[in-house]
CSV table of C-alpha atoms in Angstrom, one decimal:
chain,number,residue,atom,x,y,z
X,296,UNK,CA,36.7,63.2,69.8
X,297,UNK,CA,37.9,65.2,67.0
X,298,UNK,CA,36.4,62.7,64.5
X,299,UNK,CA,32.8,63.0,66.0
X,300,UNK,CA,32.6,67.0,64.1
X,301,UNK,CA,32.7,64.9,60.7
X,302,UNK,CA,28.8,64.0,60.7
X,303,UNK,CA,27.9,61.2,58.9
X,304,UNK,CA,26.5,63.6,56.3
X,305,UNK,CA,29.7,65.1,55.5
X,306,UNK,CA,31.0,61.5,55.4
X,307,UNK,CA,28.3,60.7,52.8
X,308,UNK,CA,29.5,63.9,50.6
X,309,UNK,CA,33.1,63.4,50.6
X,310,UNK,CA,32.3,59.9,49.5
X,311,UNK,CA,30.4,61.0,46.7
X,312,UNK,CA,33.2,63.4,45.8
X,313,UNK,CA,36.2,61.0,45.4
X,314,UNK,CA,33.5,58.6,43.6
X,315,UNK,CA,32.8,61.3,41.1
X,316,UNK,CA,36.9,62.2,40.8
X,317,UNK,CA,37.6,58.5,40.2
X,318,UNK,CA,34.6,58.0,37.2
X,319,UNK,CA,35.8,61.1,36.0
X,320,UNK,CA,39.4,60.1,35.6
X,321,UNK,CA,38.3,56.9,34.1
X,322,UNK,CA,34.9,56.8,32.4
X,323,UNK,CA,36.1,59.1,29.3
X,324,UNK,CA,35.1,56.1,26.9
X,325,UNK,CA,34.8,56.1,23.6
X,326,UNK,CA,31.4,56.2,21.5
X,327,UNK,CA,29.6,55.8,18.3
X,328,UNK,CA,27.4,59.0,18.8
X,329,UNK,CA,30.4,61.1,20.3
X,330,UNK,CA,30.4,63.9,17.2
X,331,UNK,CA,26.7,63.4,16.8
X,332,UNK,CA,25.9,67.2,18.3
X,333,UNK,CA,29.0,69.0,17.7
X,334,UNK,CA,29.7,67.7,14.1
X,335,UNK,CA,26.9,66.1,12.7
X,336,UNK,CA,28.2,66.0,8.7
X,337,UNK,CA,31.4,64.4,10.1
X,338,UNK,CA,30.4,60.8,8.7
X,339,UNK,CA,29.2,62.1,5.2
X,340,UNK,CA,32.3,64.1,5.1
X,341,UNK,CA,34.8,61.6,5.4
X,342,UNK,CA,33.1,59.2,3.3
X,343,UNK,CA,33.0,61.6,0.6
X,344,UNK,CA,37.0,62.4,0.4
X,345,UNK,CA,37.9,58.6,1.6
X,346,UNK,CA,35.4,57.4,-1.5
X,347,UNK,CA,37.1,60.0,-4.2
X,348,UNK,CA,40.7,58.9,-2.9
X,349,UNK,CA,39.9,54.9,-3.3
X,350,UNK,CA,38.1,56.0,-7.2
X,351,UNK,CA,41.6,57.3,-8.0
X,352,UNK,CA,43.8,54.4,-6.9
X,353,UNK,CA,41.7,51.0,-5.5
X,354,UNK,CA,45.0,50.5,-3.6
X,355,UNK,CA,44.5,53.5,-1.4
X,356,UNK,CA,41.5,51.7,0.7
X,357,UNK,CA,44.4,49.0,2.0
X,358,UNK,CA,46.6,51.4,2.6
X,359,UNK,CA,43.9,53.6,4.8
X,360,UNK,CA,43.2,50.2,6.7
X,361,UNK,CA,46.8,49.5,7.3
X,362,UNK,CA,47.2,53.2,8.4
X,363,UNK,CA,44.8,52.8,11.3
X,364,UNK,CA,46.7,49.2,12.2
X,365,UNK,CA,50.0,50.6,12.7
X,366,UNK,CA,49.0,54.0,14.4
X,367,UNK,CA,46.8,52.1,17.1
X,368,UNK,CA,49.9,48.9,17.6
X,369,UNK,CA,52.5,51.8,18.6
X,370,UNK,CA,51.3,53.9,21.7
X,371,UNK,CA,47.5,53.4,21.0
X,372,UNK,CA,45.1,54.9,18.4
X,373,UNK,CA,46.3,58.0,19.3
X,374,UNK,CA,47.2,59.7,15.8
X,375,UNK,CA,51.3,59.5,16.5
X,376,UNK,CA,52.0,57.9,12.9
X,377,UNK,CA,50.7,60.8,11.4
X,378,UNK,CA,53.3,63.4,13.2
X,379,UNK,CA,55.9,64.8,10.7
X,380,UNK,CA,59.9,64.6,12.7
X,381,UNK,CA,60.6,67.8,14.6
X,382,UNK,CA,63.8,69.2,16.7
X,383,UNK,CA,62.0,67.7,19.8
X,384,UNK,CA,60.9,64.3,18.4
X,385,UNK,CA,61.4,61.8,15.6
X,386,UNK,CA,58.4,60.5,14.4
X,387,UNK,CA,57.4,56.8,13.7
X,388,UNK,CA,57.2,57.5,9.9
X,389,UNK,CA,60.5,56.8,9.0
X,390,UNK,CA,60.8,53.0,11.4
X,391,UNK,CA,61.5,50.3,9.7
X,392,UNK,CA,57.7,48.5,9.5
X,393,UNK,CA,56.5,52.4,8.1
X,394,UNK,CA,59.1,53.6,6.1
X,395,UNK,CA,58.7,53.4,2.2
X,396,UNK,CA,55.7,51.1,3.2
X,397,UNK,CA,52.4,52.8,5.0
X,398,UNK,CA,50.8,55.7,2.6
X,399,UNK,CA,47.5,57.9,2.4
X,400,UNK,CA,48.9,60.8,5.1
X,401,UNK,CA,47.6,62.9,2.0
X,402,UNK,CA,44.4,61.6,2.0
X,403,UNK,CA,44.0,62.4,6.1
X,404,UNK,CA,45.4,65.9,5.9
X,405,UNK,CA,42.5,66.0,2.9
X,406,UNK,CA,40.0,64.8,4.9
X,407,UNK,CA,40.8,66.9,8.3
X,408,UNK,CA,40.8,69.8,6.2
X,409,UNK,CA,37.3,69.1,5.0
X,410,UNK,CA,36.2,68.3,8.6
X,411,UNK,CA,38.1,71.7,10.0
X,412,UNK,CA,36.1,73.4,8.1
X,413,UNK,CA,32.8,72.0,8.7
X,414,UNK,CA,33.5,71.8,12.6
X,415,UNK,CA,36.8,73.4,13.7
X,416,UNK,CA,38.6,72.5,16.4
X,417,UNK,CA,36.3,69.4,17.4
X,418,UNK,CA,37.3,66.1,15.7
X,419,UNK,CA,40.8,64.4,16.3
X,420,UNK,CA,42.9,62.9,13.7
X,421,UNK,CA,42.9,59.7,15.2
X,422,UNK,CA,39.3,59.7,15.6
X,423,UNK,CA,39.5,60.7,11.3
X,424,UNK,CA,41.8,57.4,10.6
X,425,UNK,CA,39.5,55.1,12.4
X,426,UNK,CA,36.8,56.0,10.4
X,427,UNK,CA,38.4,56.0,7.1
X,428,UNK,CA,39.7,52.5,7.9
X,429,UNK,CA,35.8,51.3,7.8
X,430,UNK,CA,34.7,53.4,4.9
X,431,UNK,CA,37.6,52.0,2.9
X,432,UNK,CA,36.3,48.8,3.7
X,433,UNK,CA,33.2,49.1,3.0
X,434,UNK,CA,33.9,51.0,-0.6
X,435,UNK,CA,36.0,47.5,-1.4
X,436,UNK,CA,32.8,45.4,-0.7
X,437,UNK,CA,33.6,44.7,3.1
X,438,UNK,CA,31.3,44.9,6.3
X,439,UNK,CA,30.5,48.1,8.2
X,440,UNK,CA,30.7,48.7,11.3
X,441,UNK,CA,30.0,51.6,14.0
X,442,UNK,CA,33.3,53.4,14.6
X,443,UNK,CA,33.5,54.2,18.4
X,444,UNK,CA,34.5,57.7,18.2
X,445,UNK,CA,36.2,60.1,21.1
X,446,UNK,CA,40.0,59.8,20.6
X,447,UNK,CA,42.6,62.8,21.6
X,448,UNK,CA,45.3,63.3,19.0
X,449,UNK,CA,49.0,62.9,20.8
X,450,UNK,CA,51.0,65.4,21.7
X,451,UNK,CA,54.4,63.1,20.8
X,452,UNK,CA,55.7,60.3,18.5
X,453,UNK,CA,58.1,57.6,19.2
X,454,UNK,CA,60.4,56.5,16.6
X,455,UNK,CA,62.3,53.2,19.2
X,456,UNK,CA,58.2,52.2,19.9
X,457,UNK,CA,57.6,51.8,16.4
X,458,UNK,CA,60.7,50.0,16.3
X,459,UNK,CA,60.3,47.5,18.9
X,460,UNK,CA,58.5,45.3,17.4
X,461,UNK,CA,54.8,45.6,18.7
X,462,UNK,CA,54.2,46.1,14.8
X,463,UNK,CA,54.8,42.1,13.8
X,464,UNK,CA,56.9,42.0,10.5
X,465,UNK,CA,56.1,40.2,7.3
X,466,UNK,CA,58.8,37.5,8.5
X,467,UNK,CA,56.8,36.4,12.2
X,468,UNK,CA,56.4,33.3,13.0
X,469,UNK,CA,52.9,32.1,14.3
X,470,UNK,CA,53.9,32.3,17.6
X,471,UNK,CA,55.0,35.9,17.1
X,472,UNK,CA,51.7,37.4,15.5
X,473,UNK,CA,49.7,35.4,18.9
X,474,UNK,CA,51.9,37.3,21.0
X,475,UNK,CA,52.5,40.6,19.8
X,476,UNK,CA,48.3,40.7,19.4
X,477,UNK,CA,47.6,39.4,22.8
X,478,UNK,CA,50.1,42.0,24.3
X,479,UNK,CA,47.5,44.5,22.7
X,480,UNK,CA,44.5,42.7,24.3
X,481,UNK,CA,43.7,40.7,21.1
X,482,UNK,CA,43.1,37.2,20.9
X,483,UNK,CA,44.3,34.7,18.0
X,484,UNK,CA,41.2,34.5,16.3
X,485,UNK,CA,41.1,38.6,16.7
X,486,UNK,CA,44.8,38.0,14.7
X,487,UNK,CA,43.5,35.4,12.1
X,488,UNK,CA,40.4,37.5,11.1
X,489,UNK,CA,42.4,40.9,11.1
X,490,UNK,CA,45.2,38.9,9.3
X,491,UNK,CA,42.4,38.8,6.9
X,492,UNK,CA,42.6,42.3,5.6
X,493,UNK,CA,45.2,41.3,3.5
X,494,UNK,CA,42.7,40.4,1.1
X,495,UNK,CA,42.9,44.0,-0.2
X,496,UNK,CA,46.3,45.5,-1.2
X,497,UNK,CA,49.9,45.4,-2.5
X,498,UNK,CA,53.6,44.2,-0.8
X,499,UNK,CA,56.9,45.1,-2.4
X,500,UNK,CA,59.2,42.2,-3.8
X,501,UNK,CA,61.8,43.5,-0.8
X,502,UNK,CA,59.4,42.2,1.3
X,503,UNK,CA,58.4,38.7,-0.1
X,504,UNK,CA,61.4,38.1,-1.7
X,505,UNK,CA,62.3,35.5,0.7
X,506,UNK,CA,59.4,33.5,0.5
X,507,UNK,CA,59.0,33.0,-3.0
X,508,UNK,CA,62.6,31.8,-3.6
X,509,UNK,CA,63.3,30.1,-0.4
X,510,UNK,CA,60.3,28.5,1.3
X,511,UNK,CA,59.0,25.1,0.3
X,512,UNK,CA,55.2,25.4,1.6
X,513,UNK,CA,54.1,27.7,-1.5
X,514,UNK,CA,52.5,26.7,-4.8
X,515,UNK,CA,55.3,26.2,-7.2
X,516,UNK,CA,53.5,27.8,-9.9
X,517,UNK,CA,52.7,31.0,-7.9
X,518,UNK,CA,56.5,31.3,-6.7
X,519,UNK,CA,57.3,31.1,-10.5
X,520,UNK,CA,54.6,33.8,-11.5
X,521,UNK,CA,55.7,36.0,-8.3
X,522,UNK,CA,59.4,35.7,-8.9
X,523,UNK,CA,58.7,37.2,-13.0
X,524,UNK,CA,58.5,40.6,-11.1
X,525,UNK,CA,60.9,40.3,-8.0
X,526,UNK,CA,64.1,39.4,-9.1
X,527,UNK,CA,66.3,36.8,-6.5
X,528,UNK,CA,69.2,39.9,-6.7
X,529,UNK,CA,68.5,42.1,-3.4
X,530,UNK,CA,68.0,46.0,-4.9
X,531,UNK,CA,67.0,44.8,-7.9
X,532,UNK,CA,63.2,45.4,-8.2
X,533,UNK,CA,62.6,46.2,-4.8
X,534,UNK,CA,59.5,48.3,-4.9
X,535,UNK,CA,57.9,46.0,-7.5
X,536,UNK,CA,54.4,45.6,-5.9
X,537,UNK,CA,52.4,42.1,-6.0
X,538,UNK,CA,49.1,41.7,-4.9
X,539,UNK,CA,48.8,40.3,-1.1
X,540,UNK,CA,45.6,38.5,-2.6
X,541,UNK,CA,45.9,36.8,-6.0
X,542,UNK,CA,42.3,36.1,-6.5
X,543,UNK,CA,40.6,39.6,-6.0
X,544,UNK,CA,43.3,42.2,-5.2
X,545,UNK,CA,41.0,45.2,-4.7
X,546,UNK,CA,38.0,43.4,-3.4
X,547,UNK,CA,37.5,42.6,0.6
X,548,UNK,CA,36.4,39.1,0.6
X,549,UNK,CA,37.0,35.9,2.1
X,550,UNK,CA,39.5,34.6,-1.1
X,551,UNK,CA,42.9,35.5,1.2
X,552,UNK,CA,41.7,32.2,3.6
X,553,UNK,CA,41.2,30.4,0.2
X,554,UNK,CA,44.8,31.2,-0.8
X,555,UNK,CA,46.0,30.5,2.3
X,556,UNK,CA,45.0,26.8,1.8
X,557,UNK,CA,46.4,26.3,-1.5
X,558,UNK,CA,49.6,27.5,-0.8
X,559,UNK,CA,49.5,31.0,-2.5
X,560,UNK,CA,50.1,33.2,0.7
X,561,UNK,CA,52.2,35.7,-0.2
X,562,UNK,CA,53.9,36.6,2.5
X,563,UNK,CA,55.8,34.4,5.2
X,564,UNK,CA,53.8,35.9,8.1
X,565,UNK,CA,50.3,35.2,5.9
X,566,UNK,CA,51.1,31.5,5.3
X,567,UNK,CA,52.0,30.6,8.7
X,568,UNK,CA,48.6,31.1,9.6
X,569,UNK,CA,47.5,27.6,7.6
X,570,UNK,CA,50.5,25.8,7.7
X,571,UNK,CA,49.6,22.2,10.4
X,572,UNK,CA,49.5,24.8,13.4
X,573,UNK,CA,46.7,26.1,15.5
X,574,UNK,CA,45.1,28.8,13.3
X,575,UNK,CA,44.5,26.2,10.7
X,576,UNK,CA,41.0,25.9,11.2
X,577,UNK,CA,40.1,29.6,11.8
X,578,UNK,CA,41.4,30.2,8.3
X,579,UNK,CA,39.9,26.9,7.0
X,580,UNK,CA,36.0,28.2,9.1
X,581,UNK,CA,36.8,32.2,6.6
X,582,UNK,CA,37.5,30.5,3.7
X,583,UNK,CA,34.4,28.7,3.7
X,584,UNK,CA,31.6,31.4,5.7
X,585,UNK,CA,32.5,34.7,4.3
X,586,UNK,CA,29.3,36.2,7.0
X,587,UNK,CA,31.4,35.3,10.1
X,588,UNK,CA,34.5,36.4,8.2
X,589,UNK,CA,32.8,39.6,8.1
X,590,UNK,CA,31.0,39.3,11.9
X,591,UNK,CA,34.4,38.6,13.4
X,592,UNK,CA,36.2,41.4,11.2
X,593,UNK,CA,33.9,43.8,12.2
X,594,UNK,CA,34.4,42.8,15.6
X,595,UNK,CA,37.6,42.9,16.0
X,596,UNK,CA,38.0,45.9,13.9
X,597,UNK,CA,36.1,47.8,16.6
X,598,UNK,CA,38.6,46.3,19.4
X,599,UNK,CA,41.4,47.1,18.2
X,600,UNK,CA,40.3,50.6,17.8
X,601,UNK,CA,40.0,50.3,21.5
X,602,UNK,CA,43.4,50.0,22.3
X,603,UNK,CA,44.7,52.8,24.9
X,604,UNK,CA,42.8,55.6,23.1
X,605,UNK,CA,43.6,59.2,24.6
X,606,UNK,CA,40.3,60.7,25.8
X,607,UNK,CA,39.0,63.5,28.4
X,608,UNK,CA,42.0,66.0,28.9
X,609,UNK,CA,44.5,63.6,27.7
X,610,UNK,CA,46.2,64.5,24.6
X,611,UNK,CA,45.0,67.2,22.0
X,612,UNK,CA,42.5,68.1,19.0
X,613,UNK,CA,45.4,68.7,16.4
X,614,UNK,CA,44.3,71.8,14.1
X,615,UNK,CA,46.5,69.8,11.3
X,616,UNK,CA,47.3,66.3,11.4
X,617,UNK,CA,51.2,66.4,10.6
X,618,UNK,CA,52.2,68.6,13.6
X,619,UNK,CA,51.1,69.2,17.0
X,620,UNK,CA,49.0,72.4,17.7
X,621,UNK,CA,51.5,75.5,18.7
């Protein structure tokens, strides 16, 4: 028989071979030592540019946090936000949940620069945005944490992905925010305690205009106070900022949970989160153990980093963060 030329040997080999073709089509995972040879002054170099940027303007650290959030939710943490609109694209800067709203591009095209020119060619931008998300954190009093590292920059953006909806909007119902983070392989608590970064940072009256002249489970005095700076009249005010935390705006702690249960959430999508449903007592546990609210931050900081990363051949190292390479 034909068959009996294949010896048992050969049989043994080609085994091996598709084995090793299958782990090497799906073990590219990321890691915390991944730059540890080939750019070893990456870490001190980031934290330097991230800590200077955050000196300058406190709000900067949310806004690095928030950046890393809404590239990973569209298309994975693959660096897409970043990617300026060209003939053959239109990026996800200008949908609706980044437009006018996410900020500190300048402060990653600062930081690759510093990074091209201590390792060129090596370290992706969406590898860069991860980490600046921790270092902000940790400049505004949070918890560190080891940034799994290995990301490929994409090649594309997507403009309709953005606008989808996979980003949950500052009007979601509870429901909603469960959903949209399960869909990305997070569970609720993973929501409630990433909800939780909201302890740092600033929203526009445009976007909790609604809920200080319309809802009914919000401290009266803190609608009143709110409402001094965002007028009822739509366009009027818009961009007035208000602090998403009333208690300690530009320190990460525990006092958004404490809000939450006195009513002073300030936006719609914040306040559902204590309001008789089933995250209640998540946000009641972080308002009163501000170490798990940092364990479980951490945590789930470093899982949503995980969400369908480019790695191996996939995708690029971009020279410059804005544009793929040409």
């Amino acid at each position: 028989m034909a068959s009996s030329s294949f010896s048992s040997s050969s049989k043994a080999t080609f085994a091996f071979v598709l084995l090793f073709v299958f782990l090497g089509s799906s073990s590219a995972k990321l890691s915390t030592n991944f730059y540890s040879k080939t750019c070893p002054k990456l870490m001190t170099t980031v934290r330097s540019v991230v800590k200077s940027a955050v000196s300058k303007e406190k709000r900067m650290g949310a806004s690095l946090l928030r950046l890393h959030f809404h590239d990973c939710f569209v298309n994975g943490c693959d660096g897409s936000i970043l990617l300026d609109d060209t003939s053959s694209f239109t990026g996800e800067k200008t949908a609706g949940p980044n437009n006018g709203s996410v900020r500190g591009y300048n402060v990653i095209d600062d930081i690759k620069s510093e990074v091209e020119d201590a390792c060129p060619g090596v370290v992706s931008c969406a590898d860069i945005v991860a980490i600046a998300a921790r270092d902000s954190v940790v400049l505004l009093g949070g918890p560190a944490w080891d940034v799994k590292l290995g990301r490929r920059d994409s090649k594309t953006a997507s403009l309709s992905a953005a606008n989808s909806g996979v980003i949950p909007p500052p009007t979601s119902t509870l429901s909603n925010l469960v959903n949209r983070f399960k869909a990305k392989g997070l569970s609720t608590k993973d929501m409630v305690v990433l909800s939780g970064s909201h302890t740092i940072g600033q929203a526009r009256c445009v976007i909790f205009r609604a809920r200080i002249y319309n809802e009914t489970n919000i401290d009266s005095s803190f609608a009143k106070t709110r409402q001094g700076s965002c007028p009822l009249t739509a366009g009027s005010g818009d961009n007035n900022l208000a602090p998403l935390d009333v208690q300690s705006p530009t320190v990460f702690d525990n006092k958004y949970y404490k809000n939450l249960i006195n009513q002073k959430g300030l936006l719609h999508s914040d306040q559902v989160l204590h309001n008789g449903g089933s995250t209640d007592s998540l946000v009641e546990k972080y308002s009163e153990d501000s170490d798990s609210f940092d364990s479980d931050f951490s945590a789930a900081m470093i899982k949503m980093g995980d969400i369908s990363p480019l790695t191996g051949s996939s995708g690029e190292i971009r020279k410059k963060c804005r544009k793929v390479n040409s």
